[in-house]
Short mmCIF file of C-alpha atoms in Angstrom, two decimals:
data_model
loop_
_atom_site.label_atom_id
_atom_site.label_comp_id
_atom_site.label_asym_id
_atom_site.label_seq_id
_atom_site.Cartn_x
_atom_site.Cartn_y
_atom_site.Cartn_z
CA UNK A 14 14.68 21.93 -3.76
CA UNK A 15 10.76 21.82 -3.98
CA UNK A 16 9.32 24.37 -1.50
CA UNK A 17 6.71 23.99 1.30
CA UNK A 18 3.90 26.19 -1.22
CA UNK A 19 4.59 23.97 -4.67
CA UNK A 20 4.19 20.56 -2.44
CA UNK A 21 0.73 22.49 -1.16
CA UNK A 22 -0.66 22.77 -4.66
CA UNK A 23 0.40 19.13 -5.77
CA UNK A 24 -1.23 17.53 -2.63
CA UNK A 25 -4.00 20.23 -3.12
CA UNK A 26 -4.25 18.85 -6.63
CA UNK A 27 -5.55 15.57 -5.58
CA UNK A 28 -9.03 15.08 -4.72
CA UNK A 29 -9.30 14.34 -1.02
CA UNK A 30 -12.36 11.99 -1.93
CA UNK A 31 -10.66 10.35 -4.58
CA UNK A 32 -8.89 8.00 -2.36
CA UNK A 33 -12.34 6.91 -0.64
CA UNK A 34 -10.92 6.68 2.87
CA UNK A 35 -14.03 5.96 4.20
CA UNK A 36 -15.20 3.22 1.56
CA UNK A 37 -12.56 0.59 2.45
CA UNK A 38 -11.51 -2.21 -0.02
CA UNK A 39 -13.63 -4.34 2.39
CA UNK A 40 -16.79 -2.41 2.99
CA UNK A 41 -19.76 -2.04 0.27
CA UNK A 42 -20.61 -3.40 -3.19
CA UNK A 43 -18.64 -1.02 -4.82
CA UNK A 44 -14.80 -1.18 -5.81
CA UNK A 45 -13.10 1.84 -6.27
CA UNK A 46 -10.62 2.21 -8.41
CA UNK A 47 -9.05 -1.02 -8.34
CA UNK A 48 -5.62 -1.54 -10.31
CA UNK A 49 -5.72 -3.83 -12.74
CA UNK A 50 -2.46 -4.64 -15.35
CA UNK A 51 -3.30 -6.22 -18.60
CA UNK A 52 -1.27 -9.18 -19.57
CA UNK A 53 -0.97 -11.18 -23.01
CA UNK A 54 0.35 -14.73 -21.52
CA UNK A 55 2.21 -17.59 -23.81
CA UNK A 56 -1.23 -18.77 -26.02
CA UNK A 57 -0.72 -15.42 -27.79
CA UNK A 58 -4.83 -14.51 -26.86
CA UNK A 59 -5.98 -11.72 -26.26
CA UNK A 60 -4.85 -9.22 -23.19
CA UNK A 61 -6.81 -9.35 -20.29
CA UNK A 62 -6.91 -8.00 -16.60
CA UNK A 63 -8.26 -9.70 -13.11
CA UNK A 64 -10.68 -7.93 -10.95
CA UNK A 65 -10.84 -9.35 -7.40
CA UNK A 66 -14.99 -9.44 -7.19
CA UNK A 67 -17.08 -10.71 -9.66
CA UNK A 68 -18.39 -7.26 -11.82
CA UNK A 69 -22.10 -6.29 -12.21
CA UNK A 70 -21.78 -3.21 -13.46
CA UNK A 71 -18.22 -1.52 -15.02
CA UNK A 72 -18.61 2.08 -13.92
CA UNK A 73 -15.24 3.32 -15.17
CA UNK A 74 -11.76 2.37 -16.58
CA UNK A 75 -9.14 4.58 -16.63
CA UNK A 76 -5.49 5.43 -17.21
CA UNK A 77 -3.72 5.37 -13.69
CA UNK A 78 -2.80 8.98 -14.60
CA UNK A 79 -6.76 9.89 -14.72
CA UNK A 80 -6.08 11.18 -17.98
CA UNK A 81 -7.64 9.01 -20.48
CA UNK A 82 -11.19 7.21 -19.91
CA UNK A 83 -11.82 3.87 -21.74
CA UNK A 84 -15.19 2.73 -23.43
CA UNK A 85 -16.50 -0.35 -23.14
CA UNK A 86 -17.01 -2.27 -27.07
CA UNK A 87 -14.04 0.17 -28.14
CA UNK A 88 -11.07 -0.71 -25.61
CA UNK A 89 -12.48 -3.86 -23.38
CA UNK A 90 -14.83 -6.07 -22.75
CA UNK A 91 -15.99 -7.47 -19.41
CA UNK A 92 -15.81 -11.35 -18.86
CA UNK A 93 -18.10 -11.16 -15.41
CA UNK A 94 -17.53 -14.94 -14.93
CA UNK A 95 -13.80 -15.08 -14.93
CA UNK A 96 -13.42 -11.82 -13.68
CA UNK A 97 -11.41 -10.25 -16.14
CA UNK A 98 -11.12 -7.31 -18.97
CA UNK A 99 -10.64 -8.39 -21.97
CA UNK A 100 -8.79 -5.67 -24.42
CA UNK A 101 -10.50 -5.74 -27.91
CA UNK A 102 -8.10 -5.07 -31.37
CA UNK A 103 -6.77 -1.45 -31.71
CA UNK A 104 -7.86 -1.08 -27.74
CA UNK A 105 -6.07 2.01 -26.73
CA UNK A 106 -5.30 0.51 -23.30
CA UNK A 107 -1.64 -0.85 -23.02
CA UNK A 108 -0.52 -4.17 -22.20
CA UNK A 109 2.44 -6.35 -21.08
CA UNK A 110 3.49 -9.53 -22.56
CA UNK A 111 4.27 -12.23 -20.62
CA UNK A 112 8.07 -12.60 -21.68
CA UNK A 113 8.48 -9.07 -20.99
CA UNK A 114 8.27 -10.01 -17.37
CA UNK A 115 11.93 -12.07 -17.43
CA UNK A 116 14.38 -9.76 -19.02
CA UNK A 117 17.95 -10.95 -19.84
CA UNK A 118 20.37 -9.87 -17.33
CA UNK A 119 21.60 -6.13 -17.91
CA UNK A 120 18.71 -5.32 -20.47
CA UNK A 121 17.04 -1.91 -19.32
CA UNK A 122 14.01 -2.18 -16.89
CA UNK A 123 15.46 -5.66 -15.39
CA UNK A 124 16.55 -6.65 -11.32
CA UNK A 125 18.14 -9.99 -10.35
CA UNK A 126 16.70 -12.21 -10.01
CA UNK A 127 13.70 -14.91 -10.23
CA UNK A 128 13.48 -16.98 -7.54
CA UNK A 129 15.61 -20.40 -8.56
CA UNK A 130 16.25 -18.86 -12.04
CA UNK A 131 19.48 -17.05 -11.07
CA UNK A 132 19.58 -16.64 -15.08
CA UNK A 133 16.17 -14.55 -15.22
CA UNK A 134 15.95 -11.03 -14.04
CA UNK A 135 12.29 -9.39 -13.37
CA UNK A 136 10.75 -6.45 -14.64
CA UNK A 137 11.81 -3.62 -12.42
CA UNK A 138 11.19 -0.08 -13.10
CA UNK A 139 10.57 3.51 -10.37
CA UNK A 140 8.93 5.13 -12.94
CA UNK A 141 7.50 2.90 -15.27
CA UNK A 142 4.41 0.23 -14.29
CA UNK A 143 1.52 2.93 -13.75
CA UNK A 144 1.78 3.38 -17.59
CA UNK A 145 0.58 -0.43 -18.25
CA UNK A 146 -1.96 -0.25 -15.57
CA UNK A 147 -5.79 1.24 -15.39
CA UNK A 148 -7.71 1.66 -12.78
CA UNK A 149 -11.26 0.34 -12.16
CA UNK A 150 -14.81 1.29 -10.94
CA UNK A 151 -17.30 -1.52 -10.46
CA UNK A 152 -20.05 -2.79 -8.43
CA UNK A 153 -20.29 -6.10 -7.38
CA UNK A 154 -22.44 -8.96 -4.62
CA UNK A 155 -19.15 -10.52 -3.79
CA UNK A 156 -18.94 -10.37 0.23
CA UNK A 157 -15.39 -9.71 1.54
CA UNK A 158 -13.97 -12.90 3.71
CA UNK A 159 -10.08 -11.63 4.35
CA UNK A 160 -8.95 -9.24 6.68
CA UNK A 161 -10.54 -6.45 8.18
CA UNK A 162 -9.17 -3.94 10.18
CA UNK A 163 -10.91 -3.99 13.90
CA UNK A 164 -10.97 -0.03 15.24
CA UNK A 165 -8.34 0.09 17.81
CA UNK A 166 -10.46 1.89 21.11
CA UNK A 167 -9.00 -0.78 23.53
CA UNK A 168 -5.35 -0.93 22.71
CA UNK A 169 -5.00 2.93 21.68
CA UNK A 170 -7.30 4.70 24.31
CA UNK A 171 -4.74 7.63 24.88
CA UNK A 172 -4.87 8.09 20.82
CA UNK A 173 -8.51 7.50 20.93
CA UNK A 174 -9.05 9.96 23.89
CA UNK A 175 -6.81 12.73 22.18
CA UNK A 176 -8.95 11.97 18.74
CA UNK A 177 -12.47 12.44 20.54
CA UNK A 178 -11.97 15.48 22.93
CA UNK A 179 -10.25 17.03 20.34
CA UNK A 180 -6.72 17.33 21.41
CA UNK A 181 -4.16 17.40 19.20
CA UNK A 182 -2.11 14.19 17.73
CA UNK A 183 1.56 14.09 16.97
CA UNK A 184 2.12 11.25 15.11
CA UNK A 185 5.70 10.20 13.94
CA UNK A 186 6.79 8.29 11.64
CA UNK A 187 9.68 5.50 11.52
CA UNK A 188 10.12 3.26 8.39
CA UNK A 189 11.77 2.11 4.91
CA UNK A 190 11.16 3.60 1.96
CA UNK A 191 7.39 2.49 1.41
CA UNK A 192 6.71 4.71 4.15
CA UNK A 193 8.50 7.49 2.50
CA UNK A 194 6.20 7.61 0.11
CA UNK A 195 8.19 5.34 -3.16
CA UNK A 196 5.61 5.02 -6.28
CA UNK A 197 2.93 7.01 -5.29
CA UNK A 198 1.91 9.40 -7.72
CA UNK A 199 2.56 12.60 -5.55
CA UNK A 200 4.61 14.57 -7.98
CA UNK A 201 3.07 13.58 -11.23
CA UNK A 202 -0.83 12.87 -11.88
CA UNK A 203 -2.63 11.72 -10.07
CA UNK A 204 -0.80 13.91 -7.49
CA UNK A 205 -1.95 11.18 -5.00
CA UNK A 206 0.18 11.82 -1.58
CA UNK A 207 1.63 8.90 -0.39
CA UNK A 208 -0.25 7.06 3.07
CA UNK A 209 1.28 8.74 5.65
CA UNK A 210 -0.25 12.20 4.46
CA UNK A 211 -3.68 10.72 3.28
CA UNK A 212 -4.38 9.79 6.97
CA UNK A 213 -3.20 12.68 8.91
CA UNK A 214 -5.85 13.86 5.90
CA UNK A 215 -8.02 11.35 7.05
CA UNK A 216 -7.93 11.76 10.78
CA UNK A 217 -8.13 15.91 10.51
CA UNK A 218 -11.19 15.27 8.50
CA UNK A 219 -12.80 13.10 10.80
CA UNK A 220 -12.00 15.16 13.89
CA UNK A 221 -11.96 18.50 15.34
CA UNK A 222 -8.15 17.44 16.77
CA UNK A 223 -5.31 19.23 14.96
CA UNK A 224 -3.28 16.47 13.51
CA UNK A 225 0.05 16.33 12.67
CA UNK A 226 2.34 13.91 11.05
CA UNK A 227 6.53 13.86 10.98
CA UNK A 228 7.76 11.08 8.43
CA UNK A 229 11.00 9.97 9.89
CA UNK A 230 11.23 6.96 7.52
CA UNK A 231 14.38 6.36 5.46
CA UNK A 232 14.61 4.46 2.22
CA UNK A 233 16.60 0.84 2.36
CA UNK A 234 16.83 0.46 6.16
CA UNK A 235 15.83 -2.25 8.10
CA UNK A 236 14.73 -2.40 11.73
CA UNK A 237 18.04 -2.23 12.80
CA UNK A 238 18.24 1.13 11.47
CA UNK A 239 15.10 2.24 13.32
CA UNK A 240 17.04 1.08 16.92
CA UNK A 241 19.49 3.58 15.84
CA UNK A 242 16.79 5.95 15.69
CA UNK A 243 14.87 5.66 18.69
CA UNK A 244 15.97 8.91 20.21
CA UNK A 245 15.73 11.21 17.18
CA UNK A 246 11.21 9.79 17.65
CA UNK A 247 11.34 10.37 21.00
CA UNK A 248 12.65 14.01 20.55
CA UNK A 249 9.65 14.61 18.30
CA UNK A 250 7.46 13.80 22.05
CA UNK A 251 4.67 11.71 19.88
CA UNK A 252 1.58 10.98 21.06
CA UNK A 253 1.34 7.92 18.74
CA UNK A 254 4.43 6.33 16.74
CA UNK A 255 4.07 4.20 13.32
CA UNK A 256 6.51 1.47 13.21
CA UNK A 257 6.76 -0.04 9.60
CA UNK A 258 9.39 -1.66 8.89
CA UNK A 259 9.66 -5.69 6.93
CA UNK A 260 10.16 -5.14 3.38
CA UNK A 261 14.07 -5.22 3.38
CA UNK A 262 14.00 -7.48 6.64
CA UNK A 263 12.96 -10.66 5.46
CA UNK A 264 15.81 -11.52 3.13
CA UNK A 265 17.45 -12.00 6.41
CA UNK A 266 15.14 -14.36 7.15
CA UNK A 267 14.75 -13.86 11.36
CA UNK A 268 11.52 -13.12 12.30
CA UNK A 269 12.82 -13.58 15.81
CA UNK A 270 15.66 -10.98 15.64
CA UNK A 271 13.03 -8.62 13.93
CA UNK A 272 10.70 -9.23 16.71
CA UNK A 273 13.33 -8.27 19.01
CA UNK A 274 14.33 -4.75 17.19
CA UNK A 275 10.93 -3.37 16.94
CA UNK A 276 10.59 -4.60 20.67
CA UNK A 277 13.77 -2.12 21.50
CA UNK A 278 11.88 0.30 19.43
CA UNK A 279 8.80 0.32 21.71
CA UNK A 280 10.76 0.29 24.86
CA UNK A 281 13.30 2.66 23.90
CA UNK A 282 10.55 5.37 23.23
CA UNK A 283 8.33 4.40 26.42
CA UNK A 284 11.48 5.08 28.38
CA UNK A 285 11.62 8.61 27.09
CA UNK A 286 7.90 9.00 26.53
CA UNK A 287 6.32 6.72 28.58
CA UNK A 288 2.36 7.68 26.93
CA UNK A 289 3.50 7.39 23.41
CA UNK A 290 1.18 4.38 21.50
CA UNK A 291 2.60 2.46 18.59
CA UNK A 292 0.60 1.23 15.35
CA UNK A 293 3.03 -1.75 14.11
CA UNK A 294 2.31 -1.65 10.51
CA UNK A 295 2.91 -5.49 8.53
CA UNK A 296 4.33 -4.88 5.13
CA UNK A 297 2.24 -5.46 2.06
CA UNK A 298 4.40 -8.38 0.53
CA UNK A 299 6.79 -8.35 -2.49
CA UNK A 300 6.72 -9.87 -5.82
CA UNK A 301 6.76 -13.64 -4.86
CA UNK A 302 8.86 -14.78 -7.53
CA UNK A 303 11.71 -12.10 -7.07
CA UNK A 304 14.45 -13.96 -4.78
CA UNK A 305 15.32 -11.24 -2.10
CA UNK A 306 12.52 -11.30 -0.40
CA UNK A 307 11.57 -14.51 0.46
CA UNK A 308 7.58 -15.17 -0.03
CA UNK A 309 7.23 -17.27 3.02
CA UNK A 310 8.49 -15.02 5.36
CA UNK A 311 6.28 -12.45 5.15
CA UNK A 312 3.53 -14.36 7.21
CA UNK A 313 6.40 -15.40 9.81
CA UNK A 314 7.08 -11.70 10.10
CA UNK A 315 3.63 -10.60 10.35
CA UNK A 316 3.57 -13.10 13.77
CA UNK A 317 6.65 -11.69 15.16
CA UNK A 318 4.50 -8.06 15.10
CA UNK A 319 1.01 -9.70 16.03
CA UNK A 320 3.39 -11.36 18.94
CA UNK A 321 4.00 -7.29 20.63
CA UNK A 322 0.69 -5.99 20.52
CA UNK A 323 -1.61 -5.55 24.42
CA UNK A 324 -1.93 -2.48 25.92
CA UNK A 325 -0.93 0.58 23.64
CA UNK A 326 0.30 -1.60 21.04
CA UNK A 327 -1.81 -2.16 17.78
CA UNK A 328 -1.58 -4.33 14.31
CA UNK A 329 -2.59 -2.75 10.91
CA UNK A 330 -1.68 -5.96 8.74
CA UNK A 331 -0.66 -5.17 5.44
CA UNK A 332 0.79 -8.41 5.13
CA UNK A 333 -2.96 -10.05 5.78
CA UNK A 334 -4.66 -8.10 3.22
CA UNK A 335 -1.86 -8.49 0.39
CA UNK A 336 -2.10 -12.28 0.91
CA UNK A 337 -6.21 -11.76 0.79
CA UNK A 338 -5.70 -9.74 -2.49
CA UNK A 339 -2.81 -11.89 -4.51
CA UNK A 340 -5.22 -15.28 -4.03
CA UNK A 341 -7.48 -13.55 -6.78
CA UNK A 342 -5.20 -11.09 -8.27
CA UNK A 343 -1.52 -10.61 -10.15
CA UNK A 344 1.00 -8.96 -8.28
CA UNK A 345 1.62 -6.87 -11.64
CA UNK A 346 -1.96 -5.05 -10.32
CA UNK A 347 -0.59 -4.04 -6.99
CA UNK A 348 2.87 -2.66 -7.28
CA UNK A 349 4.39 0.52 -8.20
CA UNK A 350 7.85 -0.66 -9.10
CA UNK A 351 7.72 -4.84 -9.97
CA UNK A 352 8.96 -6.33 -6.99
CA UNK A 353 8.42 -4.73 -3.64
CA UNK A 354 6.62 -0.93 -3.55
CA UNK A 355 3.00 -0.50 -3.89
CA UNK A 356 1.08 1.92 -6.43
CA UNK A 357 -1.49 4.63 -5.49
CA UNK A 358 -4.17 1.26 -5.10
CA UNK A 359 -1.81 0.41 -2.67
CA UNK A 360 -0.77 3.21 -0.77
CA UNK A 361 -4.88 4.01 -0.46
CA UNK A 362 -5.20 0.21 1.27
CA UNK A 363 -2.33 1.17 3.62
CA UNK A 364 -4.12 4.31 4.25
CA UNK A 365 -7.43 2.97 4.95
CA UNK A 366 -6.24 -0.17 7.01
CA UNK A 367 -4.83 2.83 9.88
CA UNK A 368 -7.95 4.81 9.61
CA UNK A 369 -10.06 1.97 10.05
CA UNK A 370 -8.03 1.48 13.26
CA UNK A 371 -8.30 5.08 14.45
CA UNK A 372 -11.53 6.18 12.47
CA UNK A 373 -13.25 2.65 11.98
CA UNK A 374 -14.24 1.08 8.22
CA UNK A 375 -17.19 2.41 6.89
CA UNK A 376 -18.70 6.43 7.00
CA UNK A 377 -20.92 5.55 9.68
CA UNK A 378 -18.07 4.76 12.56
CA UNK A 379 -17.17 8.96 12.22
CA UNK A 380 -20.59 9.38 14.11
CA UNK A 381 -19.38 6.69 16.82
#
């Protein structure tokens, strides 16, 4: 069992301003350390990568592990017009090929299945993707046209209120195993902590409140399992509840029954703690060729949550900024595992969609 002081160091380990809370994906001309995997497709070309913006200037490519800084005429080039980094020969950077994205059925590092290929399995692996994947420093003109985050005054004003006069904030935590933490780096380098933990970080940083956060979430539950939990959140007597929940829902495909757990949620806490606020958090989407999870749902379920928000009810859409992000990107840059957890990119979007709720989206709001 790890105790309380060696999970201190390894959260201490990781630069609080690595993660860039306060730059958001969607704010600035600068990207900060944006994933990128590098793929050799079918023509048998060279490897290459896809930025979202359009670079001007590469400031730095890295391993995902921080440990090993690429050079620019050695490893890559930059293609600014197509977006993309181009390994050169003997580039130290690893790569994937595309058939190693379909493994056979019962080969190591494979899941069933591709969606209406019952015979090909995807690449699948806890441990594994960070290792083909760098991460990216550039500056760019591009303007940002998907989602942003709105700060939440009107629909959270008792979480806003507590935040401001410098109260303190319970915050609990109900979810699957995204929320948990799976495939951020916590334990290994970068030592990133998962999102939950980088904004109570965030918040405690931004105000004099003391902040707390209890991270109730379970790996491979559904909503259903969070109705069964509605008094074991209430018991914690939250000022403001996280309700993420989605990724293992939309197999089921009812958006209309999921719309009706989380509702139970809500009420079942507000009937114990009638001042408790809720963020609803959207899931950032799965691989869209892997067949459990249904691509098309995830916008349906995104509605369903959009549907219960008013009056201490608020939306941080995952779901909205993964679409924004997969119309320029591969889903190979985003995820953690191959089909449905994010990396430490991810995790630091999830993180900085809440604070931009609570906090706003860009260094300036902290004076508002």
């Amino acid at each position: 069992m790890m105790t309380a002081g060696i999970r201190t160091r390894r959260i201490n380990r990781y630069p609080f301003e690595q993660a860039h809370l306060f730059s958001p994906w969607w704010h600035g001309s600068t990207a900060h350390g944006e994933a990128v995997a590098l793929l050799q497709t079918g023509d048998g070309g060279f490897a290459d990568g896809t930025l979202y913006f359009t670079p001007e200037r590469v400031l730095r490519v890295q391993s995902s592990d921080g440990r090993t800084a690429f050079e620019p005429g050695r490893d890559y080039d930059v293609d600014a017009a197509r977006r993309r980094l181009v390994l050169l020969p003997g580039s130290r950077i690893p790569f994937l090929q595309e058939n190693q994205l379909y493994p056979a059925a019962g080969r190591p590092r494979s899941i069933p299945h591709r969606v209406h290929a019952p015979d090909q399995n995807l690449l699948y692996s806890e441990r594994w993707f960070p290792g083909v994947q760098v991460v990216v420093d550039y500056t760019h003109a591009d303007p940002w046209s998907g989602y942003v985050p709105a700060r939440a005054t009107a629909s959270l004003p008792r979480t806003m209120e507590r935040l401001t006069h410098a109260r303190s904030l319970k915050i609990a935590v109900t979810g699957d195993s995204i929320t948990v933490g799976a495939n951020a780096s916590k334990t290994i380098p970068p030592y990133m902590p998962a999102y939950v933990e980088l904004v109570r970080r965030g918040l405690a940083r931004s105000f004099a409140s003391r902040v707390s956060a209890l991270n109730l979430a379970r790996p491979r539950v559904t909503a259903e399992q969070g109705v069964r939990r509605i008094s074991a959140l209430a018991a914690v007597k939250p000022d403001l509840v996280l309700v993420a929940f989605g990724m293992n829902d939309t197999h089921q495909r009812d958006p209309d029954g999921f719309r009706r757990r989380i509702a139970t949620i809500i009420d079942g806490v507000r009937s114990l703690r009638p001042e408790t606020e809720f963020i609803l958090v959207a899931t950032s989407r799965a691989n869209p060729e892997w067949h459990w999870s249904p691509a098309e749902e995830f916008p349906r379920y995104a509605a369903a949550l959009r549907s219960l928000t008013g009056p201490g009810v608020a939306l941080a859409d995952l779901t909205a900024l993964w679409t924004d992000l997969l119309a320029r990107k591969r889903y190979l840059d985003l995820t953690g595992n191959g089909i449905n957890h994010p990396n430490d990119f991810g995790h630091r979007l999830y993180a900085q969609t809440l604070l931009a709720l609570l906090v706003g989206s860009s260094p300036s709001a902290l004076l508002a």
